[in-house]
XYZ file of C-alpha atoms in Angstrom:
483
model
C -4.981 -236.979 45.847
C -6.949 -239.124 43.456
C -10.729 -238.677 43.125
C -12.978 -241.741 43.067
C -16.256 -241.850 41.137
C -19.249 -243.048 43.278
C -21.516 -245.509 41.518
C -25.070 -244.446 42.418
C -26.644 -247.736 41.340
C -24.389 -249.755 43.667
C -25.204 -247.469 46.612
C -28.925 -247.796 45.937
C -28.623 -251.563 45.763
C -26.710 -251.833 49.046
C -29.120 -249.473 50.832
C -32.111 -251.446 49.615
C -30.538 -254.741 50.740
C -29.928 -253.368 54.222
C -33.457 -251.985 54.445
C -34.956 -255.261 53.267
C -32.903 -257.201 55.841
C -34.081 -254.920 58.673
C -37.700 -255.226 57.565
C -37.473 -259.020 57.451
C -35.959 -259.111 60.977
C -38.639 -256.777 62.308
C -41.366 -258.828 60.666
C -39.967 -262.031 62.183
C -39.999 -260.475 65.670
C -43.578 -259.299 65.222
C -44.704 -262.729 64.076
C -42.998 -264.431 67.068
C -44.721 -262.079 69.524
C -48.114 -262.521 67.973
C -47.909 -266.257 67.225
C -50.730 -267.005 69.691
C -52.981 -264.223 68.376
C -54.498 -263.427 64.939
C -52.161 -261.260 62.902
C -53.343 -257.712 62.405
C -52.972 -255.418 59.410
C -49.647 -253.961 60.455
C -47.552 -257.149 59.827
C -49.328 -257.566 56.481
C -48.304 -254.041 55.503
C -44.689 -254.792 56.390
C -44.865 -258.009 54.373
C -46.041 -256.011 51.338
C -43.130 -253.613 51.772
C -40.723 -256.554 51.789
C -42.187 -257.922 48.583
C -41.951 -254.493 46.925
C -38.340 -254.160 47.972
C -37.525 -257.594 46.602
C -39.146 -256.707 43.309
C -37.101 -253.495 43.201
C -33.911 -255.455 43.912
C -34.642 -257.919 41.102
C -35.267 -255.046 38.635
C -32.030 -253.331 39.639
C -29.997 -256.526 39.475
C -31.337 -257.725 36.103
C -29.378 -256.532 33.009
C -30.798 -253.610 31.053
C -32.322 -254.402 27.632
C -30.278 -253.396 24.590
C -30.751 -249.785 23.528
C -33.026 -249.208 20.536
C -31.185 -248.042 17.402
C -31.930 -244.451 16.576
C -33.571 -243.714 13.256
C -31.314 -240.686 12.823
C -27.523 -240.953 12.747
C -25.656 -240.248 15.973
C -23.769 -237.022 16.460
C -20.226 -237.191 15.231
C -17.432 -237.513 17.744
C -15.231 -234.669 18.851
C -12.048 -236.684 19.332
C -11.423 -235.560 22.865
C -11.800 -231.830 22.178
C -14.737 -229.932 23.539
C -17.039 -228.346 20.991
C -15.985 -224.759 21.912
C -12.326 -225.650 21.272
C -13.135 -227.139 17.879
C -15.223 -224.143 16.924
C -12.466 -221.696 17.918
C -9.883 -223.590 15.830
C -12.187 -223.899 12.814
C -13.261 -220.254 12.987
C -9.652 -219.072 13.243
C -8.614 -221.248 10.308
C -11.513 -219.925 8.247
C -10.589 -216.293 8.944
C -6.876 -216.773 8.276
C -6.875 -219.247 5.385
C -10.250 -219.568 3.695
C -12.039 -216.238 3.790
C -11.389 -214.073 0.755
C -10.903 -210.336 0.881
C -13.925 -208.717 -0.831
C -11.619 -205.918 -1.973
C -9.121 -208.220 -3.692
C -11.848 -210.480 -5.106
C -13.671 -207.464 -6.508
C -10.525 -206.185 -8.241
C -9.743 -209.622 -9.648
C -13.248 -210.085 -11.044
C -13.179 -206.607 -12.588
C -9.890 -207.341 -14.341
C -11.159 -210.682 -15.669
C -14.357 -209.045 -16.883
C -12.504 -206.324 -18.776
C -10.139 -208.687 -20.625
C -12.760 -211.311 -21.492
C -15.228 -208.624 -22.609
C -12.663 -207.406 -25.123
C -12.048 -210.949 -26.342
C -15.693 -211.822 -26.985
C -16.340 -208.425 -28.534
C -13.684 -209.120 -31.149
C -15.116 -212.589 -31.668
C -18.589 -211.190 -32.276
C -17.480 -208.564 -34.789
C -15.472 -211.102 -36.799
C -18.095 -212.054 -39.360
C -17.787 -215.261 -41.313
C -20.686 -216.382 -43.421
C -22.574 -219.425 -42.203
C -20.330 -220.559 -39.377
C -20.325 -220.490 -35.601
C -19.900 -217.133 -33.872
C -19.654 -215.625 -30.391
C -22.908 -214.284 -29.033
C -20.968 -211.347 -27.593
C -21.344 -211.983 -23.857
C -20.251 -214.444 -21.191
C -21.805 -216.059 -18.123
C -20.014 -216.006 -14.772
C -20.275 -219.369 -13.047
C -18.629 -221.257 -10.222
C -17.528 -220.555 -6.667
C -15.813 -217.202 -7.280
C -19.137 -215.706 -8.393
C -21.326 -217.634 -5.928
C -19.370 -216.505 -2.840
C -18.032 -219.871 -1.740
C -14.528 -219.708 -3.232
C -11.702 -220.503 -0.798
C -7.959 -219.861 -0.495
C -7.290 -217.199 -3.153
C -9.264 -215.263 -5.812
C -7.094 -216.587 -8.628
C -9.374 -219.041 -10.513
C -12.495 -218.157 -12.469
C -14.926 -220.062 -14.700
C -16.782 -218.418 -17.582
C -19.250 -219.800 -20.092
C -18.806 -218.216 -23.519
C -22.100 -218.626 -25.434
C -21.762 -219.403 -29.136
C -24.494 -219.310 -31.750
C -25.176 -221.284 -34.900
C -26.126 -219.649 -38.225
C -29.632 -218.169 -38.346
C -30.735 -220.714 -40.938
C -30.244 -223.494 -38.374
C -32.348 -224.432 -35.373
C -31.019 -226.252 -32.295
C -33.037 -229.261 -31.151
C -31.430 -230.703 -28.008
C -32.394 -234.209 -26.893
C -32.259 -234.645 -23.100
C -34.128 -237.926 -22.726
C -31.389 -240.220 -24.056
C -32.043 -243.899 -23.336
C -29.909 -244.594 -20.263
C -29.010 -248.147 -21.282
C -27.122 -246.760 -24.263
C -24.754 -244.732 -22.092
C -22.134 -245.458 -19.434
C -23.664 -244.692 -16.019
C -21.290 -241.806 -15.323
C -22.541 -239.843 -18.340
C -25.871 -238.908 -16.829
C -26.726 -235.279 -17.417
C -25.640 -235.216 -21.044
C -27.599 -234.268 -24.147
C -27.325 -234.551 -27.914
C -27.689 -231.294 -29.851
C -29.329 -232.003 -33.192
C -29.627 -229.416 -35.965
C -32.453 -228.738 -38.370
C -32.488 -226.117 -41.146
C -35.133 -223.395 -41.000
C -34.959 -222.978 -44.761
C -33.723 -225.985 -46.714
C -33.202 -224.030 -49.928
C -30.987 -221.412 -48.258
C -29.163 -224.009 -46.158
C -28.270 -226.170 -49.145
C -25.563 -223.663 -50.184
C -23.622 -224.034 -46.920
C -24.659 -227.447 -45.653
C -21.637 -229.444 -46.805
C -18.989 -227.010 -45.500
C -20.728 -226.565 -42.151
C -21.354 -230.286 -41.663
C -17.745 -231.136 -42.497
C -16.472 -228.554 -39.988
C -18.836 -228.903 -37.043
C -21.201 -231.858 -37.311
C -21.434 -235.557 -36.752
C -24.090 -237.993 -37.929
C -25.722 -240.020 -35.203
C -28.758 -242.257 -35.615
C -29.009 -240.976 -39.206
C -29.427 -237.388 -38.026
C -27.071 -234.420 -38.001
C -25.806 -233.305 -34.573
C -23.308 -230.704 -33.429
C -19.945 -232.217 -32.459
C -18.586 -231.006 -29.109
C -15.053 -232.019 -30.144
C -15.193 -230.032 -33.386
C -16.678 -227.041 -31.599
C -13.860 -227.109 -29.039
C -11.239 -227.071 -31.791
C -12.948 -224.129 -33.462
C -13.278 -222.335 -30.111
C -9.571 -222.721 -29.297
C -8.569 -221.354 -32.693
C -11.080 -218.506 -32.494
C -9.919 -217.409 -29.046
C -6.269 -217.372 -30.173
C -7.174 -215.110 -33.096
C -9.117 -212.786 -30.815
C -6.237 -212.623 -28.350
C -3.818 -211.637 -31.104
C -6.093 -208.685 -31.903
C -6.261 -207.283 -28.344
C -2.876 -208.381 -27.034
C -1.064 -205.159 -27.867
C -3.777 -203.167 -26.029
C -3.130 -205.111 -22.821
C 0.662 -204.973 -22.742
C 0.814 -202.007 -20.376
C -1.740 -203.556 -18.014
C -0.962 -207.256 -17.892
C 0.595 -210.248 -19.554
C -2.067 -212.399 -21.273
C -1.528 -215.940 -22.561
C -3.774 -218.770 -23.729
C -2.958 -222.417 -23.160
C -4.709 -225.774 -23.222
C -4.456 -227.574 -19.865
C -6.083 -231.006 -19.575
C -8.007 -230.241 -22.756
C -9.455 -227.054 -21.269
C -8.717 -223.560 -22.559
C -7.126 -221.459 -19.819
C -6.587 -217.714 -20.097
C -3.722 -216.675 -17.821
C -3.496 -213.084 -16.613
C -0.533 -211.532 -14.822
C -1.204 -207.867 -13.973
C 1.644 -205.400 -14.441
C 0.048 -202.147 -13.300
C -1.948 -200.969 -10.303
C -5.206 -201.840 -12.041
C -5.253 -204.846 -9.732
C -3.767 -203.623 -6.490
C -2.576 -207.026 -5.316
C -1.058 -208.214 -8.617
C -2.437 -211.737 -8.348
C -1.798 -214.135 -11.217
C -5.180 -215.417 -12.366
C -6.388 -218.386 -14.415
C -9.679 -218.117 -16.280
C -11.306 -221.254 -17.669
C -13.149 -220.387 -20.885
C -15.923 -222.857 -21.701
C -17.846 -222.811 -25.001
C -21.587 -223.274 -24.474
C -24.829 -223.339 -26.427
C -27.844 -221.557 -25.000
C -30.857 -223.748 -25.777
C -33.491 -221.620 -24.043
C -34.899 -221.191 -20.511
C -31.408 -220.398 -19.156
C -30.261 -223.937 -20.011
C -26.778 -224.318 -21.518
C -25.067 -227.228 -23.236
C -21.339 -227.276 -22.565
C -18.772 -228.780 -24.922
C -16.678 -231.508 -23.307
C -13.364 -233.082 -24.337
C -14.097 -236.796 -24.734
C -10.689 -237.945 -25.948
C -9.770 -241.519 -25.105
C -13.347 -242.459 -24.196
C -14.658 -243.750 -27.529
C -14.655 -247.381 -26.382
C -17.152 -246.821 -23.536
C -19.636 -245.105 -25.860
C -20.037 -247.831 -28.461
C -22.103 -247.868 -30.632
C -22.557 -244.109 -30.005
C -19.799 -241.545 -30.541
C -18.502 -239.479 -27.611
C -18.281 -236.180 -29.476
C -22.082 -236.157 -29.902
C -22.591 -235.500 -26.172
C -22.763 -232.187 -24.309
C -23.120 -231.625 -20.572
C -26.242 -229.833 -19.355
C -25.561 -226.720 -17.250
C -28.152 -224.818 -15.215
C -25.810 -222.268 -13.672
C -28.358 -219.441 -13.691
C -30.905 -221.584 -11.849
C -28.287 -222.408 -9.216
C -27.464 -218.722 -8.791
C -31.173 -217.912 -8.521
C -31.527 -220.483 -5.735
C -28.527 -219.016 -3.882
C -29.983 -215.508 -4.204
C -33.306 -216.771 -2.839
C -31.468 -218.270 0.137
C -29.946 -214.873 0.946
C -33.453 -213.536 1.518
C -34.892 -216.570 3.318
C -32.033 -217.401 5.698
C -31.225 -215.383 8.855
C -29.286 -212.114 8.668
C -26.038 -213.953 9.410
C -26.382 -217.336 7.667
C -23.719 -220.025 7.710
C -24.652 -222.276 4.741
C -21.947 -220.946 2.407
C -19.433 -220.909 5.249
C -20.208 -224.583 5.907
C -19.565 -225.335 2.240
C -16.232 -223.504 2.337
C -15.090 -225.306 5.490
C -16.074 -228.687 4.031
C -14.008 -227.891 0.917
C -11.054 -227.092 3.166
C -11.649 -230.370 5.010
C -11.464 -232.171 1.667
C -8.272 -230.361 0.674
C -6.335 -230.816 3.901
C -7.543 -234.395 4.214
C -6.297 -235.372 0.764
C -2.725 -234.608 1.782
C -2.598 -237.818 3.804
C -3.619 -240.054 0.877
C -1.625 -241.592 -1.933
C -1.941 -239.987 -5.347
C -4.475 -242.430 -6.791
C -6.915 -242.216 -3.874
C -6.401 -238.462 -3.624
C -7.609 -238.054 -7.223
C -10.651 -240.243 -6.528
C -11.367 -238.432 -3.247
C -11.324 -235.026 -4.987
C -13.481 -236.313 -7.852
C -16.197 -237.604 -5.507
C -16.035 -234.566 -3.198
C -15.748 -232.079 -6.055
C -17.114 -228.567 -5.661
C -20.229 -229.269 -7.734
C -21.160 -232.400 -5.763
C -20.613 -230.575 -2.483
C -22.848 -227.714 -3.598
C -25.520 -230.191 -4.702
C -25.451 -231.952 -1.320
C -25.819 -228.599 0.436
C -28.830 -227.703 -1.731
C -30.570 -230.957 -0.814
C -29.821 -230.497 2.893
C -31.074 -226.895 2.909
C -34.498 -228.025 1.715
C -34.761 -230.685 4.426
C -35.164 -228.462 7.454
C -36.068 -224.944 8.579
C -33.802 -222.282 7.123
C -33.766 -220.514 10.498
C -31.479 -223.319 11.704
C -28.719 -222.019 9.402
C -27.912 -219.072 11.628
C -24.222 -218.387 12.254
C -24.543 -219.408 15.912
C -25.385 -222.975 14.805
C -22.297 -223.345 12.609
C -20.898 -226.467 14.296
C -24.268 -228.233 14.348
C -24.819 -227.535 10.636
C -21.303 -228.693 9.798
C -21.965 -231.980 11.577
C -25.261 -232.293 9.709
C -23.512 -231.718 6.388
C -20.837 -234.328 7.113
C -23.515 -236.793 8.289
C -25.586 -236.148 5.171
C -22.558 -236.766 2.959
C -21.764 -240.037 4.744
C -25.356 -241.158 4.324
C -25.227 -240.378 0.596
C -21.903 -242.213 0.198
C -23.174 -245.281 2.036
C -26.306 -245.340 -0.115
C -24.159 -244.679 -3.212
C -26.581 -242.003 -4.323
C -26.408 -238.230 -4.717
C -29.100 -237.069 -7.101
C -28.728 -234.076 -9.406
C -30.606 -231.128 -7.933
C -32.368 -230.239 -11.198
C -32.215 -233.045 -13.770
C -35.103 -235.432 -13.226
C -36.040 -233.770 -9.920
C -39.788 -233.080 -9.921
C -39.580 -231.581 -6.417
C -37.502 -228.552 -7.370
C -39.062 -225.413 -5.834
C -41.498 -223.784 -8.265
C -39.927 -220.330 -8.033
C -36.835 -221.650 -9.886
C -38.970 -222.143 -13.023
C -37.018 -225.158 -14.245
C -38.255 -226.239 -17.712
C -40.487 -229.302 -17.807
C -38.130 -231.040 -20.240
C -35.432 -230.867 -17.524
C -37.684 -232.090 -14.703
C -38.996 -235.013 -16.721
C -35.693 -236.526 -17.866
C -34.428 -239.632 -16.109
C -32.985 -238.760 -12.658
C -29.200 -238.420 -12.598
C -27.111 -239.963 -9.798
C -23.848 -238.016 -9.493
C -22.172 -240.963 -7.709
C -23.228 -243.591 -10.244
C -19.809 -243.993 -11.844
C -17.940 -244.836 -8.630
C -17.307 -248.268 -7.126
C -19.218 -249.127 -3.930
C -16.044 -250.067 -2.034
C -14.467 -246.734 -3.002
C -17.493 -244.784 -1.756
C -17.390 -246.706 1.546
C -13.718 -245.833 1.925
C -14.389 -242.160 1.211
C -17.194 -242.217 3.805
C -14.843 -243.717 6.399
C -12.061 -241.244 5.630
C -14.480 -238.306 5.706
C -15.591 -239.186 9.233
C -11.990 -239.765 10.297
C -10.895 -236.427 8.847
C -13.818 -234.557 10.432
C -13.115 -236.001 13.879
C -9.499 -234.776 13.617
C -10.255 -231.535 11.805
C -8.947 -229.316 14.619
C -5.612 -231.186 14.650
C -5.285 -231.206 10.854
C -6.021 -227.501 10.621
C -3.432 -226.743 13.287
C -0.805 -228.716 11.363
C -1.726 -226.973 8.100
C -2.004 -223.528 9.626
C 1.289 -222.371 8.129
C 1.045 -224.279 4.847
C -0.488 -223.288 1.548
C -3.637 -225.124 0.562
C -4.011 -226.635 -2.918
C -5.881 -224.517 -5.451
C -9.266 -226.154 -5.490
C -12.485 -224.254 -6.135
């Protein structure tokens, strides 16, 4: 038996019409009976009621004015699934596919630490007069060390600090004139060198300059390309020294993948109980003070866009320790069971499973725009917008919708600002150097076409609205290895 929906407005309208008709008939009868006498107050009262009813009928019958546009974006659709169903599917997918075992992650990190510690120790003890050298330590960066890695604990990023000879002083320049650079190179710096003692430096100047430097604007600067070449060679020599010590524990190889040095580890013993093959990205970096690092970048094939400047003069600015300090502060300020990192992990999974439906070209662009660093930056901005108490685990779905909405807003405005560079509103407890706050603001989406960003925004909403279906389809498939 089919159920019919009763329209309340129609019933009200019909009832009012009937009542108005009865009142008019009654009023007519009263007027006929009292036509020879002066009308009293009672007919006048009934006449007022009739007028009120007519006014009510007109208001009901007239079309409603258009709804005012909300200043805030509407809630995202659920594509026919109730919110509890979506949450159950997302939570199950997170537990089965995304969440890492602390035990396995801990073993993997310990193994990486042991091997890399031996490598940089050899590099530090190798003494060559007046050249670059390892500082003797390394800095753990990226999702595996910030507790938002997904899929598998098999990829790690490490900064390997290098130092220049003591007779040289680093003088980084952060405030490069923006009109001289392509828009997508915001956040870069030039690392100039000045001798502390010109008389002592004169003995080594030519050899060092020929090996590591480039002249730009009539001044000597450290070349990121030359430093990378030296770093690759140095790491290979260090590996040859320790390789025989590692043979009983694991197989260790070094290779250059997409112009990045990757250390590959394949455990052989029970040192790592799960025997996971791991890839460690080793990144040479210069520490220029205040926990600020300059990272060497491969700029091959990009000389044309830099003219008249040279690409190898530029280094990316990294503030990994400030990011980690902010994340540690959030642990204290958020509720006992926060969901901000979980939201970031689920959004990464959304990106990964969504990219499977795209062609190769758009998939590359999609992953570049929604890269791990941009996603983390968007989360940082969103966290400072509202009360941190709202990031309790019980509000997971609401915060996920907020994060997707925030991303769509940023894509439509074609603007996602760097959290530190040029941001004068960074919380004071992070103690970001003034030279970083006062540089020109950096838009992380500046290098992307407006039409492309609109398409990514559309596809992000489409993917989010079907996330429960996509995750069901991918439940028995392996996700790509993104950070």
